[in-house]
Tab-separated table of N, CA and C in Angstrom:
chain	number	residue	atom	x	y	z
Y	1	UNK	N	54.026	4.713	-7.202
Y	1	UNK	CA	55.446	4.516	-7.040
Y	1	UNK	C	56.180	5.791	-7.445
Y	2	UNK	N	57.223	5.958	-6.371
Y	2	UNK	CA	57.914	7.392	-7.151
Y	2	UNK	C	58.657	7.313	-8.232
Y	3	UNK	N	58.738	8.052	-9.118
Y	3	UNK	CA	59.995	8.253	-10.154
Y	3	UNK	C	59.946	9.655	-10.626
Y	4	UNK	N	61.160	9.592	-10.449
Y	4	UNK	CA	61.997	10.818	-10.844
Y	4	UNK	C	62.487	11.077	-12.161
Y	5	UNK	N	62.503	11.726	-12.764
Y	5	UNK	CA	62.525	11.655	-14.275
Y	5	UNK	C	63.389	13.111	-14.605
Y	6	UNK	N	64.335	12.316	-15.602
Y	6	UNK	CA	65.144	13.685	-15.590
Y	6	UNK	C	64.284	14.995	-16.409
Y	7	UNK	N	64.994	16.388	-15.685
Y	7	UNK	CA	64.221	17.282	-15.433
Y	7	UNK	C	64.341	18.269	-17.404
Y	8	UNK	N	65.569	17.312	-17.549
Y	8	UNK	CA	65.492	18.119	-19.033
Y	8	UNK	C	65.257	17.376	-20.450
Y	9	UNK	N	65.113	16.408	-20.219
Y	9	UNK	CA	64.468	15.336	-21.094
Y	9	UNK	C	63.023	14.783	-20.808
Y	10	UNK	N	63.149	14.930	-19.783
Y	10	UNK	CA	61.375	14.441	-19.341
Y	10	UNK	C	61.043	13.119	-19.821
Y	11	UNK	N	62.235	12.092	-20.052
Y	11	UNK	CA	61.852	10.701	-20.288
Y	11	UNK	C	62.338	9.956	-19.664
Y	12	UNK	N	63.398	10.350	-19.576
Y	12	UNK	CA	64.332	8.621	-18.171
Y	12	UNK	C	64.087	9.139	-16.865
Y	13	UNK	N	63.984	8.152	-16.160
Y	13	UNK	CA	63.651	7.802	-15.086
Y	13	UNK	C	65.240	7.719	-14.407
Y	14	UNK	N	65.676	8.598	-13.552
Y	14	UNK	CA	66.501	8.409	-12.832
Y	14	UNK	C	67.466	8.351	-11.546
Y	15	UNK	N	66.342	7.858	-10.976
Y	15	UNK	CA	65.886	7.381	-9.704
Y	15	UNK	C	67.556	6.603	-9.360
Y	16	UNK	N	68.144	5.609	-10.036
Y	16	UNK	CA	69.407	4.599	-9.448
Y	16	UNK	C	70.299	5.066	-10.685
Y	17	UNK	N	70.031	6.530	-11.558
Y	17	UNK	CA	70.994	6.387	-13.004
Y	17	UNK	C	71.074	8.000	-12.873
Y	18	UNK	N	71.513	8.597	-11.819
Y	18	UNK	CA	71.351	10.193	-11.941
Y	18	UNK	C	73.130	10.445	-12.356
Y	19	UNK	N	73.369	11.725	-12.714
Y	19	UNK	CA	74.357	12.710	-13.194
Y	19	UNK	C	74.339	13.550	-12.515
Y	20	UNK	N	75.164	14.299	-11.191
Y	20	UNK	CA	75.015	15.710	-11.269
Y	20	UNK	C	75.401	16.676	-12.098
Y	21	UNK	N	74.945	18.036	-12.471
Y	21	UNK	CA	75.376	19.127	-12.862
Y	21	UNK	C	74.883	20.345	-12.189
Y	22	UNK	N	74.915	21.305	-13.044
Y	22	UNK	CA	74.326	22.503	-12.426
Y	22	UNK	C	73.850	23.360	-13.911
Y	23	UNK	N	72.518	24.274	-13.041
Y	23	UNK	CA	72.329	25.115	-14.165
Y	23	UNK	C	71.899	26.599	-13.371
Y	24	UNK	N	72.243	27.412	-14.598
Y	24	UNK	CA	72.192	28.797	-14.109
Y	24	UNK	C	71.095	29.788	-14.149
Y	25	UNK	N	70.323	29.744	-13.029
Y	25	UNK	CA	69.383	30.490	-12.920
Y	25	UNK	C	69.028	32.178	-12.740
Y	26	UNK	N	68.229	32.803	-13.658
Y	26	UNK	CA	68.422	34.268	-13.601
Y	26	UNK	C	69.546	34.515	-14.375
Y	27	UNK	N	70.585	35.423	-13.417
Y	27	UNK	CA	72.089	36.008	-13.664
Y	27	UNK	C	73.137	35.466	-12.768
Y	28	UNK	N	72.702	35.089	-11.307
Y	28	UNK	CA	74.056	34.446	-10.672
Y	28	UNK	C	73.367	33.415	-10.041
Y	29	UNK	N	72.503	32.661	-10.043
Y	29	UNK	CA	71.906	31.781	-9.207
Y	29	UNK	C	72.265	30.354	-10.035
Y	30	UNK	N	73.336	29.728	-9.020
Y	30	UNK	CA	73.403	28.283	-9.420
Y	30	UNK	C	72.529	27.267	-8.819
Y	31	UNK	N	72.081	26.556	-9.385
Y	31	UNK	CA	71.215	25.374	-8.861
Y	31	UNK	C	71.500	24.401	-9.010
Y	32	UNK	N	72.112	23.222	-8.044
Y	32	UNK	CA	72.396	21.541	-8.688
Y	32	UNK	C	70.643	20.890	-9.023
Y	33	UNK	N	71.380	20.066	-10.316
Y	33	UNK	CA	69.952	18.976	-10.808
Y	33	UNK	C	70.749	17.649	-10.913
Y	34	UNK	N	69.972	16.870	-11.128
Y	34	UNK	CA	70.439	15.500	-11.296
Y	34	UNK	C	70.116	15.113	-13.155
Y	35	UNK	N	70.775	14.859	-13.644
Y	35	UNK	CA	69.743	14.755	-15.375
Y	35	UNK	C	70.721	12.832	-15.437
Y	36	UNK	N	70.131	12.769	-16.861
Y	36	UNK	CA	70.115	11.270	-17.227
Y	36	UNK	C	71.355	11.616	-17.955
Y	37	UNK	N	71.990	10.024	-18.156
Y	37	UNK	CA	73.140	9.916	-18.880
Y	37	UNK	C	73.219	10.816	-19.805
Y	38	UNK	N	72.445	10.710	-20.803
Y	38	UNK	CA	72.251	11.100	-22.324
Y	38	UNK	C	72.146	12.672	-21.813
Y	39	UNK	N	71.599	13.440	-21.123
Y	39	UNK	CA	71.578	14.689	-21.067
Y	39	UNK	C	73.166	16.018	-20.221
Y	40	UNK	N	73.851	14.690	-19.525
Y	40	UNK	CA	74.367	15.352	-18.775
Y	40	UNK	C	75.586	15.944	-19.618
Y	41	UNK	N	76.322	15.485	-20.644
Y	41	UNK	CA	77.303	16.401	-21.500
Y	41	UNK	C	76.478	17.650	-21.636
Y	42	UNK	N	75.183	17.728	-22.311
Y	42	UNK	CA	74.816	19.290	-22.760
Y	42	UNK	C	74.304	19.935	-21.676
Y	43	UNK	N	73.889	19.647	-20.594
Y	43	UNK	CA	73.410	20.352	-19.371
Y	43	UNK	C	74.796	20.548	-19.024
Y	44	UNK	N	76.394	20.078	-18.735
Y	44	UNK	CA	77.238	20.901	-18.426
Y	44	UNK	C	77.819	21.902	-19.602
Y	45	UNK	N	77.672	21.298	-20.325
Y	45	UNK	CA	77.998	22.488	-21.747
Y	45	UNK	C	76.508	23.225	-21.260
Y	46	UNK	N	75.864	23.485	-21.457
Y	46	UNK	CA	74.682	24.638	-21.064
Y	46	UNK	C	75.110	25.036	-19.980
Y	47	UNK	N	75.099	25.196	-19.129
Y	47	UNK	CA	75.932	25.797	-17.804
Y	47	UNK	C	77.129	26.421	-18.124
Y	48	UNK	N	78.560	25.910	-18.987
Y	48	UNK	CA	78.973	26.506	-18.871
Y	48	UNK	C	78.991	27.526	-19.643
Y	49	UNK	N	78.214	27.602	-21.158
Y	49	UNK	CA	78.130	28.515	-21.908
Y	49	UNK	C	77.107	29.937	-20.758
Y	50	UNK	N	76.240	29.473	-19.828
Y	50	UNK	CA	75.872	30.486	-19.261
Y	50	UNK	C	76.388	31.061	-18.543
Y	51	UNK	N	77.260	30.613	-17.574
Y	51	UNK	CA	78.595	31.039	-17.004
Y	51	UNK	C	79.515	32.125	-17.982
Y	52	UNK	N	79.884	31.662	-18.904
Y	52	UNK	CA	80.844	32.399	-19.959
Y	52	UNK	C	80.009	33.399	-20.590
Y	53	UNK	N	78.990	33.574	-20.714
Y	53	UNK	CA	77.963	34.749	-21.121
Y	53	UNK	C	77.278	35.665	-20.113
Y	54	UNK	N	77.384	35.577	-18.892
Y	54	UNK	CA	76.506	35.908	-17.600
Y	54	UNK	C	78.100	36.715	-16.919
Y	55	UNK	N	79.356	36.361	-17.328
Y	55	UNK	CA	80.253	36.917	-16.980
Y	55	UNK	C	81.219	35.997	-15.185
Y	56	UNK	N	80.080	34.581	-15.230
Y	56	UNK	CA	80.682	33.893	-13.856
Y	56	UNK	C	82.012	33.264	-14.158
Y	57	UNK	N	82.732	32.928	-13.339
Y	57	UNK	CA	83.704	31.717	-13.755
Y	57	UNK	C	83.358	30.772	-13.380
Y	58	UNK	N	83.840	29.673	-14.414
Y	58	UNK	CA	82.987	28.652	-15.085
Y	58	UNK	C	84.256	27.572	-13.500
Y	59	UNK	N	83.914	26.549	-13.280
Y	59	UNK	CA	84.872	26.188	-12.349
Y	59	UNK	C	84.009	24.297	-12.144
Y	60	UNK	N	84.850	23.634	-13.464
Y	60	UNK	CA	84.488	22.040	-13.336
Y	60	UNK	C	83.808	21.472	-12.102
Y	61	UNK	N	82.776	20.652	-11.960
Y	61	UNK	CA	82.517	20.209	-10.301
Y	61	UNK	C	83.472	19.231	-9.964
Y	62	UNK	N	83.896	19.092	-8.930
Y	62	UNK	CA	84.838	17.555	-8.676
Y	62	UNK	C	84.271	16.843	-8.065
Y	63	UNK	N	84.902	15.352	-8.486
Y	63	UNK	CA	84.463	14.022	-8.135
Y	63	UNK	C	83.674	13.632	-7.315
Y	64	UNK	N	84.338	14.347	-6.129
Y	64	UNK	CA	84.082	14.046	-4.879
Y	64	UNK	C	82.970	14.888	-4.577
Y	65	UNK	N	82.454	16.101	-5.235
Y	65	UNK	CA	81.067	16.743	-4.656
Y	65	UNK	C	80.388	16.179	-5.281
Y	66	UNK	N	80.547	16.006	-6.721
Y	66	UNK	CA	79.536	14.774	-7.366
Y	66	UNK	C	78.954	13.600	-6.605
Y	67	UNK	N	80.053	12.909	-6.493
Y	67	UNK	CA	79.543	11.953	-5.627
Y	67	UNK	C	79.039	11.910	-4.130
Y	68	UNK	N	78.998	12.947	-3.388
Y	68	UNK	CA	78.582	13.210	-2.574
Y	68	UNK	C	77.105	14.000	-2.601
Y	69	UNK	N	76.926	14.321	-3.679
Y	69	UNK	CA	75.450	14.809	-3.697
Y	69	UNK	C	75.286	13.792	-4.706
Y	70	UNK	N	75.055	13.062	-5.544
Y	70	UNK	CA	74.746	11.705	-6.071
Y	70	UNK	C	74.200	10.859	-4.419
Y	71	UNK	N	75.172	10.827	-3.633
Y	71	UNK	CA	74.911	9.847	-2.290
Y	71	UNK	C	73.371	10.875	-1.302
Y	72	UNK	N	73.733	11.806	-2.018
Y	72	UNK	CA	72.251	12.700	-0.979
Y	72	UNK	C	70.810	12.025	-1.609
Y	73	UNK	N	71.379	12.049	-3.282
Y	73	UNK	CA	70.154	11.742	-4.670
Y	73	UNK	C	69.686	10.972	-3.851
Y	74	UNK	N	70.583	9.657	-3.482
Y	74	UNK	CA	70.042	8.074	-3.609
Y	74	UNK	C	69.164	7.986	-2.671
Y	75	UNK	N	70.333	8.442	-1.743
Y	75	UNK	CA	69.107	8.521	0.009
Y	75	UNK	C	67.600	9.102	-0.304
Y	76	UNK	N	67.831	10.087	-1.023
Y	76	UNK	CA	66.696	10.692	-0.447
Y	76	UNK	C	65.493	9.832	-1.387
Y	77	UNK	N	65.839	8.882	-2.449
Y	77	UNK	CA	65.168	8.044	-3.099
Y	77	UNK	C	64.851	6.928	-2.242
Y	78	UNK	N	65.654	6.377	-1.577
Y	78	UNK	CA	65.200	5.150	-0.262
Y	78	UNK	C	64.507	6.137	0.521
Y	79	UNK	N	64.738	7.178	1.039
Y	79	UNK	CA	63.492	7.605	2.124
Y	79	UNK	C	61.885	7.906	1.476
Y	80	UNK	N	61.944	8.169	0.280
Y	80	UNK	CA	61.174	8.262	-0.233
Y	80	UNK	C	60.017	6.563	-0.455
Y	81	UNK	N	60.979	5.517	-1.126
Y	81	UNK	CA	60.003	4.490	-1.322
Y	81	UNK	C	60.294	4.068	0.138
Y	82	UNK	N	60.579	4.474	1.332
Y	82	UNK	CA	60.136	3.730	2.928
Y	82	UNK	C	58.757	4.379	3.304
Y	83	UNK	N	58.977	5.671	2.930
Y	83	UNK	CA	57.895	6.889	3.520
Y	83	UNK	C	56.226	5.595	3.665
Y	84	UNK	N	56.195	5.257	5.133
Y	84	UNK	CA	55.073	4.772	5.395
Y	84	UNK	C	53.462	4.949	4.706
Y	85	UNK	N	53.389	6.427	3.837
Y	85	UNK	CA	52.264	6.955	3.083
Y	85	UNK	C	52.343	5.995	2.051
Y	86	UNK	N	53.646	5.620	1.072
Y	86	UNK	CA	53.446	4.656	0.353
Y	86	UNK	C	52.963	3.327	0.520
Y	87	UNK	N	51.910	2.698	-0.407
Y	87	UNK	CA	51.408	1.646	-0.035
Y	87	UNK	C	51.644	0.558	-1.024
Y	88	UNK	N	52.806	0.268	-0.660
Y	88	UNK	CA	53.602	-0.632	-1.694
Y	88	UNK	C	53.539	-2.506	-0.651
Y	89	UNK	N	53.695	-3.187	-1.457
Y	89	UNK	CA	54.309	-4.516	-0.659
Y	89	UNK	C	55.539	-4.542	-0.883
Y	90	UNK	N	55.908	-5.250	0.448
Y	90	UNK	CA	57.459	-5.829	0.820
Y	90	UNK	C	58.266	-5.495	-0.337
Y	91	UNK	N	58.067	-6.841	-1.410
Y	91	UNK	CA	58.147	-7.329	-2.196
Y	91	UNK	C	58.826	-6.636	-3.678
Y	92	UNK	N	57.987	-5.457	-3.977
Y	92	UNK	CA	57.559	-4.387	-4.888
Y	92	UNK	C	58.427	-3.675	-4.539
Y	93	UNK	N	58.710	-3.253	-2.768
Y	93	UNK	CA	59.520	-2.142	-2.211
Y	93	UNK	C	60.718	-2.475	-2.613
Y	94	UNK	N	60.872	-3.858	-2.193
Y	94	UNK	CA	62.863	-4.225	-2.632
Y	94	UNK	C	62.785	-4.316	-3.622
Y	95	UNK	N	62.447	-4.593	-4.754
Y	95	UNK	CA	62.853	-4.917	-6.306
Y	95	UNK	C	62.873	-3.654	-6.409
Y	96	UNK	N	61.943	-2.623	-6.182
Y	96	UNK	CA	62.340	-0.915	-6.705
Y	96	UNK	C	63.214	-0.377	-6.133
Y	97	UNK	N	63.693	-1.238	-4.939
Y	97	UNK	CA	64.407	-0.116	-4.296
Y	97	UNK	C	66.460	-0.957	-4.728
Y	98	UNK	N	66.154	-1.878	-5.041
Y	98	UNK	CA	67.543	-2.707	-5.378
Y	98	UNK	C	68.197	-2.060	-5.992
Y	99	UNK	N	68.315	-1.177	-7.307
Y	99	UNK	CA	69.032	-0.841	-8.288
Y	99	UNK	C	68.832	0.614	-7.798
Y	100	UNK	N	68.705	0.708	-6.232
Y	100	UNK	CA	69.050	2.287	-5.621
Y	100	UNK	C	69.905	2.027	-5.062
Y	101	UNK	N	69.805	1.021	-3.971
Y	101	UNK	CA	70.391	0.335	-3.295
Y	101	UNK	C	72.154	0.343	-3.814
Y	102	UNK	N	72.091	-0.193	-4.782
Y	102	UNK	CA	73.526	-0.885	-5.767
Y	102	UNK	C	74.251	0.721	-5.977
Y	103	UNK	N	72.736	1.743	-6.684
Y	103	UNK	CA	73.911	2.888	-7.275
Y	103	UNK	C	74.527	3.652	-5.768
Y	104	UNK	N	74.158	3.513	-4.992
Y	104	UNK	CA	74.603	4.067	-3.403
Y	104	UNK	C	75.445	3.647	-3.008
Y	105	UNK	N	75.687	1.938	-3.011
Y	105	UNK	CA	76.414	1.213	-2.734
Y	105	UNK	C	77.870	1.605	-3.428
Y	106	UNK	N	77.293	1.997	-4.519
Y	106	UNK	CA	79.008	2.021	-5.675
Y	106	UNK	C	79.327	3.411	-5.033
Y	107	UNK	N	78.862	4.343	-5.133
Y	107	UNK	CA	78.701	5.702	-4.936
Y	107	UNK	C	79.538	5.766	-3.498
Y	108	UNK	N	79.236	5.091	-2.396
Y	108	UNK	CA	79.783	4.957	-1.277
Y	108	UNK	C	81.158	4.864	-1.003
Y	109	UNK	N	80.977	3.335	-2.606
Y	109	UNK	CA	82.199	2.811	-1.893
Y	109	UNK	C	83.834	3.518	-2.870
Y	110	UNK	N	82.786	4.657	-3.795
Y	110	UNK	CA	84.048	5.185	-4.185
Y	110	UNK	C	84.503	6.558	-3.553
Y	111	UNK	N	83.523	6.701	-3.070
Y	111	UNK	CA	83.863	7.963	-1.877
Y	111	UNK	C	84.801	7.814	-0.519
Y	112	UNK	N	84.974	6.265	-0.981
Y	112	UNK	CA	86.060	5.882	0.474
Y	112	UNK	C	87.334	5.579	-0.076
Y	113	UNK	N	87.277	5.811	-1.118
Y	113	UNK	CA	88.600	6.043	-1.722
Y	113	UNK	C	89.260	6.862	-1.280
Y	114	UNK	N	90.937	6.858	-0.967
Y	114	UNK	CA	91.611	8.271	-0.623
Y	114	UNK	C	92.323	8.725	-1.884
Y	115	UNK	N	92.386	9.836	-1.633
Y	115	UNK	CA	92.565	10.692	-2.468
Y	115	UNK	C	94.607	10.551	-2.658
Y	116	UNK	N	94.563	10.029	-3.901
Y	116	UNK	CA	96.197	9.980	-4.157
Y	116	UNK	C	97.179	11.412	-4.369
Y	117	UNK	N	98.205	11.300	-3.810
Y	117	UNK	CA	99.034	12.503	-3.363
Y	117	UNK	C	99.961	12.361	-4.446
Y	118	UNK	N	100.198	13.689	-5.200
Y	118	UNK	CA	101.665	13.642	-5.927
Y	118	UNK	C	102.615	13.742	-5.765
């Protein structure tokens, strides 16, 4: 079964519970990751302290790219437990795949939100 496990804790599993951020690779190379609840305050504080030391400007992510690469996460977690190589039952497939299902679902349906004007 797949699981994804955040990449800077190496203990939660967060397959339907991801965070985006970003971290700074080398001297100017940004990279998005996905990390677990508990990690994602210091992975954006780590980013931006590398930003502010590396000489980048540091520039908050917004909502809406969050959640739009959160909605890439999920997918690419359902294509993953469909991928025919897996040899899962029915059964096994939906219960793992439910609480992907749900975080996509929310993820979706706040991305269809419009954006309020001042």
């Amino acid at each position: 079964m797949p699981i994804y496990r955040c990449p800077r804790c190496l203990a939660t599993d967060i397959s339907a519970d991801a965070h985006p951020t970003r971290v700074l690779r080398g001297a100017i190379e940004v990279q998005d990751v996905m990390v677990c609840r508990g990690c994602y305050r210091a992975a954006e504080l780590e980013f931006r302290i590398a930003c502010e030391t590396s000489g980048l400007p540091y520039a908050p992510q917004s909502i809406r790219e969050g959640l739009r690469r959160l909605a890439f996460f999920y997918r690419d977690r359902l294509a993953a437990w469909s991928a025919p190589e897996l040899l899962v039952d029915d059964a096994d497939r939906d219960a793992a795949t439910r609480p992907i299902r749900v975080a996509l679902e929310d993820v979706e349906r706040r991305l269809r939100l419009a954006v309020l004007e001042p």
